[in-house]
PDB file of C-alpha atoms in Angstrom:
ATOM      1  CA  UNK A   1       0.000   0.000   0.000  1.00 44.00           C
ATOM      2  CA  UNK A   2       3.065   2.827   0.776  1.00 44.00           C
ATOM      3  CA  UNK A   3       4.266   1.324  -2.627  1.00 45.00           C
ATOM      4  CA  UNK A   4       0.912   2.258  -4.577  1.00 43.00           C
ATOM      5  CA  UNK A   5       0.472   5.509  -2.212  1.00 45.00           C
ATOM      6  CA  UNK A   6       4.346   6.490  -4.014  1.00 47.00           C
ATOM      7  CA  UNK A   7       3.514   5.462  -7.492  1.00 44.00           C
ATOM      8  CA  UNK A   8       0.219   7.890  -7.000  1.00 47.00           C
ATOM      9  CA  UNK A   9       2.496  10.701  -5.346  1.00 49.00           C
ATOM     10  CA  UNK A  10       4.723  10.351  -8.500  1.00 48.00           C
ATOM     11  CA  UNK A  11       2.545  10.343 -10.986  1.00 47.00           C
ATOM     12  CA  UNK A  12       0.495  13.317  -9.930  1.00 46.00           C
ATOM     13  CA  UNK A  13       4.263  15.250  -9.400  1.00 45.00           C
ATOM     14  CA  UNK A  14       4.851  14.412 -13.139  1.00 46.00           C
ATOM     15  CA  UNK A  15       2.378  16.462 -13.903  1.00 46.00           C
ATOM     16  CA  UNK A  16       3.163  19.436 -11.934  1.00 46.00           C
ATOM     17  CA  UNK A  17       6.462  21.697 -13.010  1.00 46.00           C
ATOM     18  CA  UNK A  18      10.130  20.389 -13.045  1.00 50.00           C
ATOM     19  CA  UNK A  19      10.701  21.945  -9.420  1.00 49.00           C
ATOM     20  CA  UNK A  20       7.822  20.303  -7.874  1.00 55.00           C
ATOM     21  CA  UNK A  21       9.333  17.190  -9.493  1.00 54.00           C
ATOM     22  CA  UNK A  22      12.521  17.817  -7.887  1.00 55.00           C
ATOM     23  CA  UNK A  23      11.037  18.198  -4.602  1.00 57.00           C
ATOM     24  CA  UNK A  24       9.366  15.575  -4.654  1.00 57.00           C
ATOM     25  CA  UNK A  25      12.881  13.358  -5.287  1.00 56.00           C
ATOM     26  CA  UNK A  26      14.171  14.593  -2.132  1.00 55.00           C
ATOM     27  CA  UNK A  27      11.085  14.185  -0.347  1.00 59.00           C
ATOM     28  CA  UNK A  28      11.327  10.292  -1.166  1.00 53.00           C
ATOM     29  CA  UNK A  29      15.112  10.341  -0.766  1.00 51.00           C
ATOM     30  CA  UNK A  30      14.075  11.689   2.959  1.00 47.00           C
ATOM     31  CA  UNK A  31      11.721   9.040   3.296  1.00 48.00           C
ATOM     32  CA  UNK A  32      13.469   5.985   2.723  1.00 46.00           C
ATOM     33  CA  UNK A  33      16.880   5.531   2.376  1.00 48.00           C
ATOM     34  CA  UNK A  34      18.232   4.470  -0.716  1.00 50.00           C
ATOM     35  CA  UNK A  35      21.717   2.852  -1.411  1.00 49.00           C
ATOM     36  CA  UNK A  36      23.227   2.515  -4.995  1.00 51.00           C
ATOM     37  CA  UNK A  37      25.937  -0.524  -5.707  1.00 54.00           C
ATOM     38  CA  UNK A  38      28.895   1.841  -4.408  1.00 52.00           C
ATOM     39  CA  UNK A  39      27.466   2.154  -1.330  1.00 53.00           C
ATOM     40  CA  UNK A  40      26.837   5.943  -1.300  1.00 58.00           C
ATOM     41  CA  UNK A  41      23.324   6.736   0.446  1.00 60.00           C
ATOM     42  CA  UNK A  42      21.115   8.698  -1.476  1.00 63.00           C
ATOM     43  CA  UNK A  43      19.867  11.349   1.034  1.00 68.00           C
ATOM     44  CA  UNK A  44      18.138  14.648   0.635  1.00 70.00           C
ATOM     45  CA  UNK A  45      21.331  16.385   0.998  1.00 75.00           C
ATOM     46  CA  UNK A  46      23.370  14.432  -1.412  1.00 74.00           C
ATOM     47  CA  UNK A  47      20.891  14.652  -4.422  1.00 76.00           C
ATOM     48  CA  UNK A  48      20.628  18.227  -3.370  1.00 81.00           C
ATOM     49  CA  UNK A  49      24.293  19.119  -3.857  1.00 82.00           C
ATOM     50  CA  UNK A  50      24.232  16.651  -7.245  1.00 85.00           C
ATOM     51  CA  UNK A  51      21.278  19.128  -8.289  1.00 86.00           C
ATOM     52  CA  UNK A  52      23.417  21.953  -7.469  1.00 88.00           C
ATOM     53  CA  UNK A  53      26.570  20.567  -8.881  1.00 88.00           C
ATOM     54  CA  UNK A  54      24.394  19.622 -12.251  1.00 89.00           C
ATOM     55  CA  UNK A  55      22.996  22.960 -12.726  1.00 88.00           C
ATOM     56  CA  UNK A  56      25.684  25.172 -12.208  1.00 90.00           C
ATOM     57  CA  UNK A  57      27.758  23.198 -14.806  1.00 89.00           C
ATOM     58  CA  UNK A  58      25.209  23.235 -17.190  1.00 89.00           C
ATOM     59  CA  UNK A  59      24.609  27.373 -16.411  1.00 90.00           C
ATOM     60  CA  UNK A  60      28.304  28.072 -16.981  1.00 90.00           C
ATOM     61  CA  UNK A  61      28.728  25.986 -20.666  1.00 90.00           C
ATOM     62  CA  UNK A  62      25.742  27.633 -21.969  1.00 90.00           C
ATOM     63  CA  UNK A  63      26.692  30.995 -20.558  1.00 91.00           C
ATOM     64  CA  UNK A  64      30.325  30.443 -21.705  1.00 90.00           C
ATOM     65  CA  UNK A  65      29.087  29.127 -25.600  1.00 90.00           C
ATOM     66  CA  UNK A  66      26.491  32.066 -25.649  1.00 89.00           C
ATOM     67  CA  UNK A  67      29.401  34.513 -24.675  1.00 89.00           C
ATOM     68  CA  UNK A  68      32.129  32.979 -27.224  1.00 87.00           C
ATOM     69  CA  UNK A  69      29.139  33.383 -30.044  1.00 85.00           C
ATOM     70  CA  UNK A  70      28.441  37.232 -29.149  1.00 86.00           C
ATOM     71  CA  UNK A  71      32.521  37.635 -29.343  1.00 88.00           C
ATOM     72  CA  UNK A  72      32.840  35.897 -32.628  1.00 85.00           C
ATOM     73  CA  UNK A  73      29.433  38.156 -33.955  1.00 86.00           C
ATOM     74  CA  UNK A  74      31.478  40.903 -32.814  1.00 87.00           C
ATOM     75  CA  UNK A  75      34.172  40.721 -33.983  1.00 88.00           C
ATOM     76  CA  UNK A  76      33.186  39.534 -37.487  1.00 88.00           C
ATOM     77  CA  UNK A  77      30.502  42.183 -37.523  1.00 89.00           C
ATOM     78  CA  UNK A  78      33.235  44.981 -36.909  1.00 91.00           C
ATOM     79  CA  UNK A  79      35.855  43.154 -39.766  1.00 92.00           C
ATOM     80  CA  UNK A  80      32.587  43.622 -42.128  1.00 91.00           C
ATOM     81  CA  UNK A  81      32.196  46.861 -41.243  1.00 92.00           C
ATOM     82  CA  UNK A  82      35.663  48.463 -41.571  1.00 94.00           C
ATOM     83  CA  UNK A  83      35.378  46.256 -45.066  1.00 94.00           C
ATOM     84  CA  UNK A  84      32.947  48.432 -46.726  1.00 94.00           C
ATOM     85  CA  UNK A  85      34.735  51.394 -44.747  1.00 95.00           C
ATOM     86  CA  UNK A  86      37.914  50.624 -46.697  1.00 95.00           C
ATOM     87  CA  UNK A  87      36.479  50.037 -49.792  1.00 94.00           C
ATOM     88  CA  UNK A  88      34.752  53.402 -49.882  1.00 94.00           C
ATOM     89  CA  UNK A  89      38.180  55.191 -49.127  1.00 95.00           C
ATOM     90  CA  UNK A  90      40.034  52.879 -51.611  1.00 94.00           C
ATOM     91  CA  UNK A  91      37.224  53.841 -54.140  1.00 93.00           C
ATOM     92  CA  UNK A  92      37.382  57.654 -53.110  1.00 93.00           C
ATOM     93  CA  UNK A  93      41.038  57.676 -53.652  1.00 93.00           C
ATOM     94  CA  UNK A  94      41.273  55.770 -56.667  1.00 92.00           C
ATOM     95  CA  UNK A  95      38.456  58.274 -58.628  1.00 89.00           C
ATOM     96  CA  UNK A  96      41.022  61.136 -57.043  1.00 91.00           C
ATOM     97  CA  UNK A  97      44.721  59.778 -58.821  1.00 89.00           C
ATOM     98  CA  UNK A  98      44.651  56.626 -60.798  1.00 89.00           C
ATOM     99  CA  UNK A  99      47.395  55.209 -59.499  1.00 92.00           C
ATOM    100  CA  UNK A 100      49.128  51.699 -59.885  1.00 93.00           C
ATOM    101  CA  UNK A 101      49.100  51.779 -55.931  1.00 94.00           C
ATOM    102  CA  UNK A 102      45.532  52.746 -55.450  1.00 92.00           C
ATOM    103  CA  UNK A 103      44.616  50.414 -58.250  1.00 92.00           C
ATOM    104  CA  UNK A 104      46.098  47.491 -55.856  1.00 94.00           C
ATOM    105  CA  UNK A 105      44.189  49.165 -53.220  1.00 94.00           C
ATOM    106  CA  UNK A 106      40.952  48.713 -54.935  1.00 93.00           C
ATOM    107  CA  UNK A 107      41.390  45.582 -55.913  1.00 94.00           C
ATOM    108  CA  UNK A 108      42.317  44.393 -52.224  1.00 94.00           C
ATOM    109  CA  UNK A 109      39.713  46.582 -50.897  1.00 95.00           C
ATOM    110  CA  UNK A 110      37.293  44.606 -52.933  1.00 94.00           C
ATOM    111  CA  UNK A 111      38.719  40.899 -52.343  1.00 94.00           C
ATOM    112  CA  UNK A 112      38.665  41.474 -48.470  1.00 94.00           C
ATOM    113  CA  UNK A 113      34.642  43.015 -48.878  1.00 93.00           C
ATOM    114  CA  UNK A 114      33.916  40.026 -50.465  1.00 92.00           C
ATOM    115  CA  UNK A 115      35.336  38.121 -47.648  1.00 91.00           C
ATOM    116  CA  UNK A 116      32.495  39.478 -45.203  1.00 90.00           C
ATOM    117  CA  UNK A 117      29.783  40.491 -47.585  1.00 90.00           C
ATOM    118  CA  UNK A 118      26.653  37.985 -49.010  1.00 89.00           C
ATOM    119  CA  UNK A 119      27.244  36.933 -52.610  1.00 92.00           C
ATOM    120  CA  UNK A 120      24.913  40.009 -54.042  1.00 93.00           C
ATOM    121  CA  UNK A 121      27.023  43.053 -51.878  1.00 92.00           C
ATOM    122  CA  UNK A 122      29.875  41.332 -53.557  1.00 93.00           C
ATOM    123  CA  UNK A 123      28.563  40.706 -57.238  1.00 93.00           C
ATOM    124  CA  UNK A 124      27.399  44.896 -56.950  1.00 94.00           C
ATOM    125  CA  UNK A 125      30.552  45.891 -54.919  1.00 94.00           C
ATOM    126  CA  UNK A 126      32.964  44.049 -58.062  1.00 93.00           C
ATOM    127  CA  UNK A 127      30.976  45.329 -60.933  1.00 92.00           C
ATOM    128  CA  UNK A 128      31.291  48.588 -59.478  1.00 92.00           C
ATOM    129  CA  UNK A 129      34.894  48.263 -58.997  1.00 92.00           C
ATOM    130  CA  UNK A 130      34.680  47.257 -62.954  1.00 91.00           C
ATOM    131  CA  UNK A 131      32.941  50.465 -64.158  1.00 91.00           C
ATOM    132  CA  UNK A 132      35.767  52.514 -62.339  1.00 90.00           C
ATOM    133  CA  UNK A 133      38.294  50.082 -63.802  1.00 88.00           C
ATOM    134  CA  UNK A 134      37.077  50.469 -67.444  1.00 88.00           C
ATOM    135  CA  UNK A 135      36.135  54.700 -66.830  1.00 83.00           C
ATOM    136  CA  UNK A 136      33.006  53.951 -67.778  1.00 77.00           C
ATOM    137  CA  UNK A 137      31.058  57.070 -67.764  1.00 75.00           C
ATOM    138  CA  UNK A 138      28.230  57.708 -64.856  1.00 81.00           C
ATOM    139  CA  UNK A 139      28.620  55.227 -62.307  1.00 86.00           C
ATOM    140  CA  UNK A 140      26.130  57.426 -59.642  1.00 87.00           C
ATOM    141  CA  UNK A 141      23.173  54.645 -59.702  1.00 90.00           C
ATOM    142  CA  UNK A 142      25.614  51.970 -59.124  1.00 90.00           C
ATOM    143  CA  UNK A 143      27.725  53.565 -56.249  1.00 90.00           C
ATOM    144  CA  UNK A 144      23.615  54.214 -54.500  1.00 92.00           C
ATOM    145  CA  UNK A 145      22.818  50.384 -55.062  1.00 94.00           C
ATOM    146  CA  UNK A 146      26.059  49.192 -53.671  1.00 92.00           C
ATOM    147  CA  UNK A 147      25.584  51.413 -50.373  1.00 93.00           C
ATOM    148  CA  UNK A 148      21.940  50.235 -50.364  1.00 94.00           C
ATOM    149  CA  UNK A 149      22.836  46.436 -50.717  1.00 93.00           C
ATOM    150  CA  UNK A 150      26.018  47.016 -48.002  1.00 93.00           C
ATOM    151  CA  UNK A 151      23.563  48.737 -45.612  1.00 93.00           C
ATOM    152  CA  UNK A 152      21.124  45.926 -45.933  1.00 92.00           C
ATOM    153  CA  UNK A 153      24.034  43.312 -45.382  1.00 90.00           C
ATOM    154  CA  UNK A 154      25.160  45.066 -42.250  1.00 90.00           C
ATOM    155  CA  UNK A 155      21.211  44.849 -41.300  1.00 89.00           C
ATOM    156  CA  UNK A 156      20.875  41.574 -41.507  1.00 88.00           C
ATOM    157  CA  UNK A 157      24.136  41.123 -39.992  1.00 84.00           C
ATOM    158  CA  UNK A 158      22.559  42.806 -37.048  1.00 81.00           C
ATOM    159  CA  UNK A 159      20.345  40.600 -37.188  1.00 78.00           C
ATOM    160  CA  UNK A 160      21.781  37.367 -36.892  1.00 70.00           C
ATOM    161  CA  UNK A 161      22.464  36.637 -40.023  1.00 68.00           C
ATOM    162  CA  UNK A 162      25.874  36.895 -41.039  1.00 61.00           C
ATOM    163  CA  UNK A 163      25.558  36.393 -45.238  1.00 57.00           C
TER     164      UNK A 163
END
């Protein structure tokens, strides 16, 4: 009959929330002691301090993977961001003296955008960079879709999503 009275208890505890469920574990350990094949009683205050032990190791991983994402999001976030930065100034300075060395500038201005940028910032970003390559007259529309597509790669970088 305390056997049936238990299985009752523990099926109307399932039903509850996890911490009544947990209560109800040391409750039982309380109760009636319990002794596993090493010999190590299973009281209130051992399964207590397992709980404990459980949960704080299972707090700091998922606090320390959450934190290690936000610092890799961070960083990559600002390397995308001085990207487009350079590329503008490598741009700016190549329309002001076409040089050899701010024709290298360009181009690595370019390769390292398309490092951090989604494949369509990068298609717009390199036929840009082609249209100043070539001097190919007006290039205004194409400089305001490149900005548009790099702003709306830096906000959906924001967020979450990285390309």
């Amino acid at each position: 009959s305390e056997l049936l009275f238990s299985f009752r208890r523990f099926r109307v505890m399932l039903s509850l929330k996890g911490v009544d469920f947990m209560f109800f574990l040391l409750s039982v350990s309380a109760n009636a002691v319990q002794t596993n094949p090493l010999g190590i009683y299973l009281t209130a205050d051992f399964l207590c301090a397992i709980i404990t032990v459980l949960g704080s190791v299972v707090t700091v991983s998922y606090t320390y993977y959450k934190t290690q994402k936000m610092k890799r999001f961070d960083v990559f976030f600002s390397h995308k961001a001085s990207a487009y930065e350079n590329f503008w100034i490598a741009m700016a300075n190549y329309i002001d003296h076409k040089t050899e060395e701010n024709t290298k500038n360009l181009y690595c201005a370019v390769q390292r955008a398309g490092l951090y940028s989604s494949k369509d910032t990068f298609n717009q970003i390199s036929k840009l960079s082609a249209l100043l390559m070539k001097n190919s007259g007006d290039i205004s529309d194409c400089i305001t879709e490149t900005a548009m597509l790099m702003r709306k790669d830096l906000n959906r970088a924001k967020n979450g999503k990285l390309h």
